[in-house]
Coordinates of C-alpha atoms (C1' of nucleotides) in Angstrom, one line a residue:
Chain X
M1 CA -60.5 -14.8 22.3
W2 CA -58.3 -13.1 24.8
N3 CA -57.6 -16.2 26.7
S4 CA -54.3 -15.2 28.2
P5 CA -53.7 -13.1 31.2
S6 CA -54.9 -9.7 29.9
P7 CA -53.1 -6.5 30.7
P8 CA -54.8 -5.1 33.7
A9 CA -57.8 -3.0 32.8
I10 CA -56.4 0.2 34.2
K11 CA -55.2 3.2 32.3
S12 CA -51.7 3.3 33.7
E13 CA -48.4 2.5 32.1
P14 CA -47.3 -1.1 31.9
E15 CA -44.3 -0.5 34.1
E16 CA -46.4 0.8 36.8
D17 CA -48.3 -2.4 37.0
N18 CA -47.1 -4.7 39.8
G19 CA -49.2 -7.7 39.0
L20 CA -48.2 -11.2 38.2
W21 CA -46.8 -10.3 34.9
E22 CA -44.3 -8.0 36.2
E23 CA -43.0 -10.4 38.8
E24 CA -42.8 -13.3 36.4
R25 CA -41.2 -11.8 33.3
S26 CA -40.0 -8.2 33.4
T27 CA -36.9 -8.1 35.4
D28 CA -34.4 -10.3 33.5
G29 CA -35.7 -9.5 30.0
S30 CA -36.9 -13.1 29.3
K31 CA -39.9 -13.3 27.1
W32 CA -41.2 -16.8 28.1
K33 CA -40.5 -19.8 30.3
F34 CA -42.0 -22.5 28.1
L35 CA -42.2 -22.7 24.4
E36 CA -43.2 -25.7 22.3
H37 CA -44.1 -25.9 18.6
K38 CA -44.0 -28.2 15.6
G39 CA -41.5 -26.2 13.5
P40 CA -42.1 -24.7 10.1
V41 CA -43.9 -26.0 7.1
L42 CA -41.3 -26.3 4.4
A43 CA -41.9 -25.3 0.8
P44 CA -43.0 -28.2 -1.3
P45 CA -40.3 -29.8 -3.5
Y46 CA -40.0 -28.9 -7.1
E47 CA -42.3 -30.8 -9.5
P48 CA -40.8 -31.1 -13.0
L49 CA -43.0 -29.9 -15.8
P50 CA -44.9 -32.5 -17.9
G51 CA -43.1 -33.5 -21.1
H52 CA -45.5 -31.6 -23.4
V53 CA -44.5 -28.2 -21.9
R54 CA -41.6 -27.1 -23.9
F55 CA -38.9 -24.5 -23.7
F56 CA -37.4 -23.0 -26.8
Y57 CA -34.0 -21.3 -27.2
D58 CA -33.5 -19.4 -30.4
G59 CA -36.5 -21.1 -31.9
K60 CA -35.2 -24.6 -31.1
L61 CA -36.6 -27.0 -28.5
L62 CA -34.3 -27.4 -25.5
R63 CA -34.8 -29.8 -22.7
L64 CA -33.7 -28.3 -19.4
S65 CA -32.2 -30.0 -16.4
A66 CA -34.5 -30.0 -13.4
P67 CA -32.6 -27.2 -11.5
A68 CA -32.4 -25.0 -14.6
E69 CA -36.0 -25.7 -15.4
E70 CA -37.2 -24.8 -11.9
V71 CA -35.6 -21.4 -12.1
A72 CA -37.0 -20.9 -15.6
T73 CA -40.5 -21.6 -14.3
F74 CA -40.0 -18.8 -11.7
F75 CA -39.5 -16.4 -14.6
A76 CA -42.2 -17.9 -16.7
K77 CA -44.7 -17.4 -13.9
M78 CA -44.0 -13.7 -13.9
L79 CA -44.0 -13.3 -17.7
D80 CA -47.1 -11.2 -17.7
H81 CA -45.7 -8.8 -15.1
E82 CA -44.0 -5.6 -16.0
Y83 CA -41.1 -6.7 -13.9
T84 CA -39.8 -9.1 -16.5
T85 CA -39.3 -6.4 -19.1
K86 CA -37.0 -4.4 -16.9
E87 CA -33.4 -4.6 -17.9
M88 CA -32.1 -4.9 -14.3
F89 CA -34.5 -7.7 -13.5
R90 CA -33.6 -9.7 -16.6
K91 CA -29.9 -9.2 -16.0
N92 CA -30.0 -10.4 -12.4
F93 CA -32.3 -13.3 -13.2
Y94 CA -30.1 -14.4 -16.1
K95 CA -27.0 -14.3 -14.0
D96 CA -28.4 -16.4 -11.2
W97 CA -30.1 -18.7 -13.6
R98 CA -26.8 -19.6 -15.3
K99 CA -25.5 -20.7 -11.9
E100 CA -28.2 -23.5 -11.9
M101 CA -27.4 -24.7 -15.5
T102 CA -25.4 -27.7 -16.5
S103 CA -22.2 -26.8 -18.4
E104 CA -24.0 -27.9 -21.6
E105 CA -26.9 -25.6 -20.9
K106 CA -24.5 -22.8 -20.1
S107 CA -22.8 -23.1 -23.5
K108 CA -26.1 -23.3 -25.4
I109 CA -27.9 -20.5 -23.6
T110 CA -26.0 -17.3 -24.1
D111 CA -28.7 -14.7 -24.6
I112 CA -31.8 -14.3 -22.4
N113 CA -33.6 -12.5 -25.3
K114 CA -33.5 -15.7 -27.3
C115 CA -35.3 -17.6 -24.5
N116 CA -39.0 -18.4 -25.1
F117 CA -40.9 -19.1 -21.9
T118 CA -44.4 -18.8 -23.4
E119 CA -45.3 -22.5 -23.2
M120 CA -44.4 -22.6 -19.6
S121 CA -46.3 -19.5 -18.9
E122 CA -49.4 -20.8 -20.7
Y123 CA -49.2 -24.0 -18.8
F124 CA -49.3 -22.2 -15.4
K125 CA -52.1 -20.0 -16.6
A126 CA -54.1 -23.1 -17.6
Q127 CA -53.2 -24.7 -14.2
S128 CA -54.6 -21.8 -12.2
E129 CA -57.7 -21.7 -14.4
A130 CA -58.2 -25.4 -13.8
R131 CA -57.9 -24.8 -10.1
K132 CA -60.7 -22.3 -10.3
Q133 CA -62.8 -24.7 -12.2
M134 CA -62.4 -27.5 -9.7
S135 CA -65.5 -29.2 -8.3
K136 CA -66.9 -28.2 -5.0
D137 CA -65.8 -31.5 -3.6
E138 CA -62.2 -31.1 -4.7
K139 CA -62.1 -27.6 -3.3
L140 CA -63.5 -28.8 0.0
K141 CA -60.8 -31.4 0.2
I142 CA -58.1 -28.8 -0.3
K143 CA -59.7 -26.6 2.3
E144 CA -59.7 -29.5 4.8
E145 CA -56.1 -30.3 4.1
N146 CA -55.1 -26.7 4.7
E147 CA -57.1 -26.7 7.9
R148 CA -55.3 -29.8 9.1
I149 CA -51.9 -28.2 8.4
L150 CA -53.1 -25.1 10.3
Q151 CA -54.1 -27.2 13.2
E152 CA -50.8 -29.1 13.3
Y153 CA -48.3 -26.3 12.6
G154 CA -50.3 -23.1 13.1
F155 CA -50.2 -23.1 16.9
C156 CA -47.7 -23.2 19.6
V157 CA -47.7 -23.3 23.4
M158 CA -46.1 -20.4 25.2
D159 CA -46.3 -20.4 28.9
N160 CA -49.5 -22.5 29.3
H161 CA -51.3 -20.8 26.5
K162 CA -52.0 -22.1 23.1
E163 CA -51.2 -19.3 20.7
R164 CA -51.6 -18.7 17.0
I165 CA -48.4 -18.5 14.9
G166 CA -48.2 -15.7 12.4
N167 CA -46.3 -17.2 9.4
F168 CA -45.5 -20.8 9.9
R169 CA -44.6 -21.5 6.3
I170 CA -41.1 -21.1 5.1
E171 CA -41.0 -18.8 2.1
P172 CA -40.8 -20.8 -1.2
P173 CA -38.0 -20.2 -3.7
G174 CA -38.6 -17.7 -6.4
L175 CA -37.3 -14.5 -8.0
F176 CA -36.8 -11.5 -5.7
R177 CA -39.0 -8.6 -6.5
G178 CA -37.8 -5.5 -4.8
R179 CA -39.9 -2.4 -4.7
G180 CA -39.1 0.7 -6.7
D181 CA -35.8 0.8 -8.4
H182 CA -34.1 -2.1 -6.6
P183 CA -30.6 -3.1 -7.7
K184 CA -31.3 -6.8 -6.8
M185 CA -34.6 -7.3 -8.5
G186 CA -34.8 -10.6 -10.4
M187 CA -32.2 -12.4 -8.3
L188 CA -32.9 -16.0 -7.3
K189 CA -34.3 -16.4 -3.8
R190 CA -33.0 -19.8 -3.0
R191 CA -34.9 -22.7 -1.5
I192 CA -34.6 -23.0 2.3
R193 CA -33.6 -26.4 3.5
P194 CA -33.8 -27.8 7.1
E195 CA -30.1 -27.4 7.3
D196 CA -30.6 -23.6 7.0
I197 CA -33.1 -23.4 9.8
I198 CA -32.6 -22.5 13.4
I199 CA -35.3 -23.7 15.8
N200 CA -36.0 -21.9 19.0
C201 CA -38.0 -23.6 21.8
S202 CA -37.6 -24.4 25.4
K203 CA -35.4 -27.2 26.6
D204 CA -38.1 -29.1 28.3
S205 CA -40.5 -29.0 25.3
K206 CA -41.0 -31.6 22.7
H207 CA -38.6 -30.4 19.9
P208 CA -39.9 -30.2 16.4
K209 CA -38.6 -33.0 14.1
P210 CA -36.8 -32.2 10.9
P211 CA -38.0 -34.2 7.8
Q212 CA -36.7 -37.7 7.5
G213 CA -33.0 -37.8 6.6
T214 CA -32.4 -34.1 7.3
R215 CA -31.3 -32.0 10.3
W216 CA -31.9 -28.5 11.5
K217 CA -29.0 -26.1 11.4
E218 CA -29.4 -25.6 15.1
V219 CA -31.9 -26.0 18.0
R220 CA -31.5 -23.3 20.6
H221 CA -33.3 -22.3 23.7
D222 CA -33.2 -18.5 23.9
N223 CA -36.0 -17.1 25.9
K224 CA -34.7 -13.6 25.5
V225 CA -36.4 -13.5 22.1
T226 CA -39.9 -14.2 20.8
W227 CA -39.2 -16.0 17.5
L228 CA -39.8 -19.8 17.0
V229 CA -37.8 -20.3 13.8
S230 CA -35.2 -18.3 11.8
W231 CA -33.2 -18.6 8.7
T232 CA -30.9 -16.3 6.7
E233 CA -32.2 -15.1 3.4
N234 CA -29.7 -15.0 0.5
I235 CA -30.6 -11.7 -1.2
Q236 CA -29.7 -9.2 1.5
G237 CA -28.2 -11.7 3.9
S238 CA -30.8 -10.7 6.5
I239 CA -32.5 -13.0 9.0
K240 CA -36.1 -14.0 8.6
Y241 CA -38.3 -15.2 11.4
I242 CA -41.4 -17.1 12.3
M243 CA -43.2 -15.3 15.1
L244 CA -46.6 -15.3 16.8
N245 CA -49.8 -13.9 15.4
P246 CA -50.8 -10.3 16.4
S247 CA -53.6 -11.9 18.6
S248 CA -51.0 -13.4 20.9
R249 CA -50.3 -12.2 24.4
I250 CA -46.7 -11.3 23.6
K251 CA -47.6 -9.2 20.6
G252 CA -50.6 -7.6 22.3
E253 CA -48.7 -6.5 25.3
K254 CA -46.0 -5.0 23.2
D255 CA -48.6 -3.1 21.2
W256 CA -50.2 -1.8 24.3
Q257 CA -46.9 -0.7 25.6
K258 CA -46.3 1.2 22.3
Y259 CA -49.4 3.2 22.8
E260 CA -48.6 3.9 26.4
T261 CA -45.3 5.3 25.4
A262 CA -47.1 7.5 22.9
R263 CA -49.4 8.7 25.6
R264 CA -46.5 9.6 27.8
L265 CA -45.2 11.7 24.9
K266 CA -48.6 13.5 24.8
K267 CA -48.0 14.6 28.4
C268 CA -44.6 16.2 27.6
V269 CA -44.9 17.1 23.9
E270 CA -45.4 20.8 24.5
R271 CA -42.2 20.9 26.6
L272 CA -40.3 19.2 23.8
R273 CA -41.7 21.5 21.2
A274 CA -40.6 24.5 23.2
Q275 CA -37.2 22.9 23.5
Y276 CA -36.6 22.3 19.8
R277 CA -37.9 25.8 18.9
E278 CA -35.3 27.1 21.4
D279 CA -32.7 24.9 19.7
W280 CA -33.3 26.5 16.3
K281 CA -31.3 29.4 17.8
S282 CA -28.4 27.3 19.1
K283 CA -24.8 28.3 18.4
E284 CA -24.1 24.7 17.4
M285 CA -24.9 23.5 14.0
R286 CA -25.6 19.9 15.1
V287 CA -28.1 21.1 17.6
R288 CA -29.9 23.2 15.0
Q289 CA -30.0 20.4 12.6
R290 CA -31.4 18.1 15.2
A291 CA -34.0 20.6 16.1
V292 CA -35.2 21.2 12.6
A293 CA -35.2 17.5 11.8
L294 CA -37.3 16.9 14.9
Y295 CA -39.7 19.6 13.8
F296 CA -40.2 17.8 10.5
I297 CA -40.7 14.5 12.3
D298 CA -43.3 16.0 14.7
K299 CA -45.1 18.2 12.2
L300 CA -45.0 16.0 9.1
A301 CA -44.8 12.6 10.7
L302 CA -41.7 11.7 8.7
R303 CA -39.9 8.5 9.5
A304 CA -36.5 8.6 11.2
G305 CA -34.4 7.8 8.1
N306 CA -31.6 5.4 8.9
E307 CA -28.6 5.3 6.6
K308 CA -28.7 2.5 4.0
E309 CA -26.0 0.7 2.3
E310 CA -25.6 2.1 -1.2
G311 CA -26.2 -0.3 -4.1
E312 CA -27.9 -2.9 -1.8
T313 CA -31.4 -1.4 -1.8
A314 CA -33.6 1.1 -3.6
D315 CA -32.6 4.7 -3.0
T316 CA -35.1 5.9 -0.5
V317 CA -34.8 8.3 2.4
G318 CA -36.4 9.4 5.7
C319 CA -35.9 12.5 7.7
C320 CA -32.3 12.2 8.8
S321 CA -31.2 10.9 5.4
L322 CA -32.9 13.7 3.4
R323 CA -30.6 15.1 0.8
V324 CA -30.3 18.6 -0.6
E325 CA -32.0 17.5 -3.8
H326 CA -35.1 16.5 -1.9
I327 CA -36.2 19.9 -0.7
K328 CA -36.8 23.3 -2.4
L329 CA -37.1 26.6 -0.6
Y330 CA -39.4 29.4 -1.7
S331 CA -39.3 32.6 0.3
K332 CA -42.6 33.4 -1.3
M333 CA -45.1 31.1 -3.0
D334 CA -48.5 32.4 -3.9
D335 CA -49.7 34.2 -0.8
Q336 CA -47.5 32.2 1.6
E337 CA -44.1 33.0 2.9
Y338 CA -41.2 30.6 3.7
V339 CA -42.5 27.5 1.9
V340 CA -40.6 24.2 1.9
E341 CA -41.3 21.8 -0.9
F342 CA -40.5 18.1 -0.2
D343 CA -40.2 15.6 -3.0
F344 CA -38.5 12.3 -2.2
L345 CA -39.0 8.6 -2.2
G346 CA -39.8 7.1 1.2
K347 CA -40.3 3.6 2.5
D348 CA -41.3 1.2 -0.3
S349 CA -40.3 3.9 -2.8
I350 CA -43.5 5.7 -2.2
R351 CA -43.3 9.3 -3.2
Y352 CA -43.6 11.9 -0.5
Y353 CA -44.6 15.2 -2.0
N354 CA -45.7 18.2 0.2
K355 CA -45.4 21.9 0.4
M356 CA -45.4 23.4 3.8
P357 CA -45.0 26.9 5.0
V358 CA -42.6 26.9 7.9
E359 CA -41.5 29.5 10.5
K360 CA -39.0 32.0 9.4
R361 CA -36.4 30.6 11.7
V362 CA -36.7 27.1 10.3
F363 CA -36.5 28.5 6.8
K364 CA -33.3 30.5 7.6
N365 CA -31.8 27.4 9.2
L366 CA -32.5 25.3 6.1
Q367 CA -30.9 28.0 3.9
L368 CA -27.9 27.7 6.2
F369 CA -27.8 23.9 5.9
L370 CA -27.9 24.1 2.2
E371 CA -24.9 26.4 1.8
N372 CA -22.1 25.1 -0.3
K373 CA -23.7 21.8 -0.9
Q374 CA -24.3 19.6 -3.9
P375 CA -27.7 18.1 -4.6
E376 CA -26.6 14.7 -3.5
D377 CA -25.2 15.9 -0.2
D378 CA -27.0 15.2 3.1
L379 CA -29.3 18.0 4.2
F380 CA -28.5 17.2 7.9
D381 CA -24.8 16.4 7.6
R382 CA -24.3 16.6 11.4
L383 CA -27.1 14.3 12.2
N384 CA -28.2 10.7 12.0
T385 CA -30.9 8.6 13.6
S386 CA -28.7 7.3 16.4
I387 CA -27.8 10.9 17.5
L388 CA -31.4 12.0 17.3
N389 CA -32.7 9.0 19.2
K390 CA -30.1 9.4 21.9
H391 CA -31.2 13.0 22.3
L392 CA -34.9 11.9 22.5
Q393 CA -34.1 9.3 25.0
E394 CA -32.7 12.0 27.3
L395 CA -35.9 14.0 26.9
M396 CA -38.2 11.2 27.8
D397 CA -37.7 7.6 28.8
G398 CA -38.4 5.3 25.8
L399 CA -38.8 8.1 23.3
T400 CA -37.6 7.5 19.8
A401 CA -38.4 9.1 16.5
K402 CA -41.2 6.7 15.6
V403 CA -43.1 7.4 18.7
F404 CA -44.0 10.8 17.2
R405 CA -45.7 9.0 14.3
T406 CA -47.7 6.9 16.7
Y407 CA -48.5 9.9 18.9
N408 CA -49.5 12.2 16.0
A409 CA -51.5 9.5 14.3
S410 CA -53.5 8.6 17.4
I411 CA -54.1 12.2 18.6
T412 CA -55.2 13.1 15.1
L413 CA -57.8 10.3 15.1
Q414 CA -59.1 11.3 18.4
Q415 CA -59.4 14.9 17.5
Q416 CA -60.9 14.2 14.1
L417 CA -63.5 11.9 15.6
K418 CA -64.5 14.6 18.0
E419 CA -64.8 17.1 15.2
L420 CA -66.5 15.0 12.6
T421 CA -69.1 12.9 14.5
S422 CA -72.5 14.5 14.9
P423 CA -74.7 12.9 17.6
D424 CA -77.8 12.7 15.5
E425 CA -76.5 11.3 12.3
S426 CA -77.3 7.8 11.1
I427 CA -74.9 4.8 11.6
P428 CA -73.7 4.9 8.0
A429 CA -73.0 8.6 8.4
K430 CA -71.1 7.9 11.5
I431 CA -69.0 5.3 9.8
L432 CA -68.3 7.7 7.0
S433 CA -67.0 10.1 9.7
Y434 CA -64.9 7.4 11.2
N435 CA -63.4 6.6 7.8
R436 CA -62.7 10.2 7.2
A437 CA -60.9 10.5 10.5
N438 CA -58.9 7.4 9.6
R439 CA -58.2 9.0 6.3
A440 CA -56.8 12.2 7.8
V441 CA -54.3 10.0 9.6
A442 CA -53.4 8.0 6.5
I443 CA -52.8 11.3 4.7
L444 CA -50.6 12.5 7.5
C445 CA -48.6 9.3 7.4
N446 CA -48.5 9.3 3.6
H447 CA -50.1 5.9 3.3
Q448 CA -50.8 5.8 -0.4
R449 CA -51.9 3.0 -2.7
A450 CA -52.3 2.6 -6.4
A451 CA -55.9 3.2 -7.4
P452 CA -57.6 -0.2 -7.7
K453 CA -57.7 -1.5 -11.2
T454 CA -61.4 -1.7 -11.1
F455 CA -61.9 1.6 -9.5
E456 CA -63.6 3.5 -12.3
K457 CA -66.0 0.6 -13.0
S458 CA -66.9 0.1 -9.4
M459 CA -67.7 3.8 -9.1
Q460 CA -69.9 3.6 -12.1
N461 CA -71.7 0.6 -10.7
L462 CA -72.4 2.5 -7.5
Q463 CA -73.6 5.5 -9.4
T464 CA -76.0 3.3 -11.4
K465 CA -77.4 2.0 -8.2
I466 CA -77.8 5.5 -6.8
D467 CA -79.7 6.6 -9.9
E468 CA -82.0 3.6 -9.7
K469 CA -82.7 4.2 -6.1
Q470 CA -83.4 7.8 -6.8
K471 CA -86.0 6.8 -9.5
Q472 CA -87.5 4.4 -7.1
L473 CA -87.8 7.0 -4.5
S474 CA -89.6 9.6 -6.6
A475 CA -91.9 6.9 -7.9
T476 CA -92.8 5.8 -4.4
R477 CA -93.3 9.4 -3.4
K478 CA -95.6 10.0 -6.2
Q479 CA -97.7 7.0 -5.2
L480 CA -97.9 8.4 -1.7
K481 CA -99.1 11.7 -2.9
G482 CA -101.7 10.0 -5.1
A483 CA -102.9 7.9 -2.2
K484 CA -103.4 11.1 -0.2
T485 CA -105.6 12.8 -2.8
E486 CA -107.7 9.8 -3.3
H487 CA -108.4 9.4 0.4
K488 CA -107.2 5.9 0.6
A489 CA -107.3 3.9 3.7
S490 CA -105.0 5.4 6.3
H491 CA -103.0 2.2 7.1
D492 CA -102.0 2.0 3.5
D493 CA -100.9 5.6 3.7
R494 CA -98.7 4.8 6.7
S495 CA -97.0 1.9 5.1
K496 CA -96.3 4.0 2.0
K497 CA -94.7 6.6 4.2
K498 CA -92.6 4.0 5.8
A499 CA -91.5 2.7 2.4
V500 CA -90.4 6.2 1.4
Q501 CA -88.5 6.5 4.5
R502 CA -86.8 3.2 3.9
I503 CA -85.8 4.1 0.4
E504 CA -84.5 7.4 1.5
E505 CA -82.3 5.6 4.0
Q506 CA -81.0 3.2 1.4
L507 CA -80.3 6.1 -0.9
M508 CA -78.4 7.9 1.8
K509 CA -76.3 4.9 2.5
L510 CA -75.4 4.4 -1.1
Q511 CA -74.4 8.1 -1.4
M512 CA -72.3 7.7 1.7
Q513 CA -70.6 4.7 0.3
A514 CA -69.8 6.5 -3.0
T515 CA -68.3 9.5 -1.2
D516 CA -66.2 7.2 1.0
R517 CA -64.9 5.2 -1.9
E518 CA -64.1 8.3 -4.0
E519 CA -62.2 9.9 -1.2
N520 CA -60.3 6.7 -0.6
K521 CA -59.2 6.2 -4.2
Q522 CA -55.5 6.5 -3.5
I523 CA -55.4 6.3 0.2
A524 CA -54.5 3.1 2.1
L525 CA -56.2 3.0 5.5
G526 CA -54.9 -0.4 6.6
T527 CA -51.5 0.4 7.9
S528 CA -52.6 3.3 10.1
K529 CA -55.5 1.3 11.5
L530 CA -53.3 -1.7 12.3
N531 CA -50.1 0.0 13.5
Y532 CA -50.6 3.6 14.4
L533 CA -54.0 4.2 15.9
D534 CA -54.5 3.4 19.6
P535 CA -57.4 0.9 19.3
R536 CA -58.9 2.1 22.5
I537 CA -59.8 5.4 20.8
S538 CA -61.9 3.5 18.3
V539 CA -63.4 1.2 20.9
A540 CA -64.4 4.1 23.0
W541 CA -66.0 5.8 20.0
V542 CA -67.9 2.7 19.0
K543 CA -69.2 2.4 22.5
K544 CA -70.1 6.0 22.8
W545 CA -72.1 6.1 19.6
D546 CA -73.5 2.6 19.7
V547 CA -71.9 1.7 16.4
P548 CA -71.5 -2.1 16.0
M549 CA -67.8 -3.0 16.5
E550 CA -67.8 -5.2 13.4
K551 CA -68.4 -2.1 11.3
I552 CA -65.0 -0.8 12.4
Y553 CA -62.9 -3.9 13.0
N554 CA -63.2 -7.2 11.2
K555 CA -62.6 -10.6 12.9
T556 CA -58.8 -10.5 12.6
Q557 CA -58.7 -7.0 13.8
R558 CA -60.9 -7.7 16.8
E559 CA -58.6 -10.6 17.7
K560 CA -55.6 -8.3 17.5
F561 CA -57.2 -5.6 19.5
A562 CA -58.9 -7.9 22.0
W563 CA -56.9 -6.2 24.8
A564 CA -58.3 -2.8 23.8
I565 CA -61.9 -4.0 23.4
D566 CA -61.6 -5.4 26.9
M567 CA -60.0 -2.4 28.4
A568 CA -61.5 0.8 27.0
E569 CA -64.8 2.4 28.1
E570 CA -66.6 5.1 26.2
D571 CA -64.8 7.8 28.2
Y572 CA -61.3 6.7 27.2
E573 CA -58.9 9.5 26.4
F574 CA -55.7 8.9 24.5
Chain C
dA1 C1' -18.3 7.0 18.1
dG2 C1' -19.1 3.7 14.6
dC3 C1' -20.2 -0.8 13.1
dG4 C1' -22.8 -4.9 11.9
dA5 C1' -25.9 -8.4 13.5
dG6 C1' -30.2 -9.2 15.2
dA7 C1' -35.0 -8.6 16.5
dC8 C1' -39.0 -6.7 15.8
dT9 C1' -42.6 -3.3 13.5
dT10 C1' -44.5 -1.4 9.4
dG11 C1' -46.0 -1.6 4.4
dG12 C1' -48.7 -2.2 -0.1
dA13 C1' -49.7 -5.7 -3.4
dA14 C1' -51.3 -10.0 -4.7
dG15 C1' -54.0 -13.9 -3.8
dT16 C1' -58.1 -16.0 -1.8
dA17 C1' -62.7 -16.3 0.3
dT18 C1' -67.1 -14.5 0.9
dT19 C1' -70.8 -11.7 -0.3
dT20 C1' -73.8 -9.6 -3.6
dG21 C1' -76.6 -9.1 -7.4
dT22 C1' -78.9 -11.3 -11.1
Chain N
dA1 C1' -76.5 -21.1 -9.2
dC2 C1' -73.3 -18.3 -11.1
dA3 C1' -70.1 -14.5 -11.9
dA4 C1' -68.6 -10.2 -10.6
dA5 C1' -67.5 -7.3 -6.8
dT6 C1' -65.8 -6.7 -2.4
dA7 C1' -63.7 -8.0 1.9
dC8 C1' -60.2 -10.4 4.1
dT9 C1' -55.7 -12.9 4.4
dT10 C1' -51.2 -13.9 3.1
dC11 C1' -47.0 -12.6 1.4
dC12 C1' -42.7 -10.9 1.9
dA13 C1' -40.1 -6.6 1.5
dA14 C1' -38.4 -2.6 3.9
dG15 C1' -38.2 0.0 7.6
dT16 C1' -36.8 1.2 13.0
dC17 C1' -34.1 0.5 16.9
dT18 C1' -31.1 -2.1 20.2
dC19 C1' -27.1 -4.3 21.6
dG20 C1' -22.5 -6.0 21.8
dC21 C1' -18.1 -5.2 19.9
dT22 C1' -14.0 -2.7 18.7

DNA sequence: AGCGAGACTTGGAAGTATTTGT
DNA sequence: ACAAATACTTCCAAGTCTCGCT
């Protein structure tokens, strides 16, 4: 439930609101006054393998020390995964594994290819199988224990409200699996101890206790930030946090603010577009580059594209970091003129491939930017995200590159819903329309997924069901006809008619489902729904067409978007 | 301006729980 | 009642953007 002071139910910007919230928090940048929590749940300590599970090196049995064994089990657990066949993964793992070995182990184990982890791997497979086969009682016990931990560690108190914490467990040790071609894949992600952990809470709260015999790295009282716990991770050296659940007041308000910023962009986007079109003609190269980049961000919903440290991460790019090799220009392609072909790896190494006809002026500018450059050179050599965002900030308060993604995603949903929803169609048909509108956004944002492993089979199953339903329908229809000619009792006739109608409906629903699933094969809807689409658009749509809210948002989503469900009426306009 | 640290949002896959069909 | 299918949740990596420092 939305049990904290909700954002006011008005359609104004947060900063225009002069209610309690503004008075209490906004001016000095503090995020809370009181914060109390129980600290994190640490990863369970390592449990050595039972004696019968053996490790072999070069065909010979080798008993490993506990630290070496633990790291070996990380590898063994992943043995079935493609990862463990990759040279980089194996090399990085082996290097880090050696650091955990005794000097004796180090001298014996000299080649990862002679290591045999299969018994360990089999053991873990058997374990997980056994877990599945547990009795109801045992499963219930585990569930209850998890619930107890959730109740104890899963909540905190922030300013008089009990709030759900997002991730209250410290990440367990294991092998780092980067995405795409990551130079650090396979490295050991080390165990986080209390001594690595910084606690953030208010001075006057009951501080979380470290486990017996240990201490926290630090306990601080910083109310300018929202996190409860942090630690530094050893792969990239970056900081990880424990923060509140999306259902919390602090996240909800931030989310709301994000969409209000996007709505302010809506009001001035035409002005900005006119501006960057003008800038395509600028005398200054940096201005032209900025303007073309902004055009891409606006039109294609590209990400900003910060610079990345070479060799630290997979080689991926966004708009500002595009390189010459990522685009191709075609002054003519089929029946179109001035086509730009994009082909690059974006966030999470997901491929972005697109061909877009652009205006002549953009095309000419791109040709200019490409002059005398090598494939690995930056396309926009006079531009980076900091320059771009500084410019955007001058055009509109709070404007950054990512606001365009939010704006274009939300406006697309709204417009698609308008276009696709027909007033007299059934609820399942309306839901198909909704999903299609959602899909249009996911495609715009390039949210792709690997087709589910069971996709083909699940399509087949659905088709079988459809065929059966079809047969059932024609059979029932025949019966109805027969009944008519035989002048059967009229009430029997009526109920047959109803039966036909019901079966028709069921058939339609199945067909709808099949279409939806097919179209969704390689599209991931989750991210746009959760992060880009102003929930008030969906809430308004649901109210307008009397579609049950649960068909669009599940429980978690309804909790996250409680503010919007509260706020939006059917006439809401993004 | 350029940087690195820090804080916070966004991302798909994997794992788990629930529902469905038999 | 069971297993298969589907829906939901967790996991944790990888982005964006701000800020303080030089």
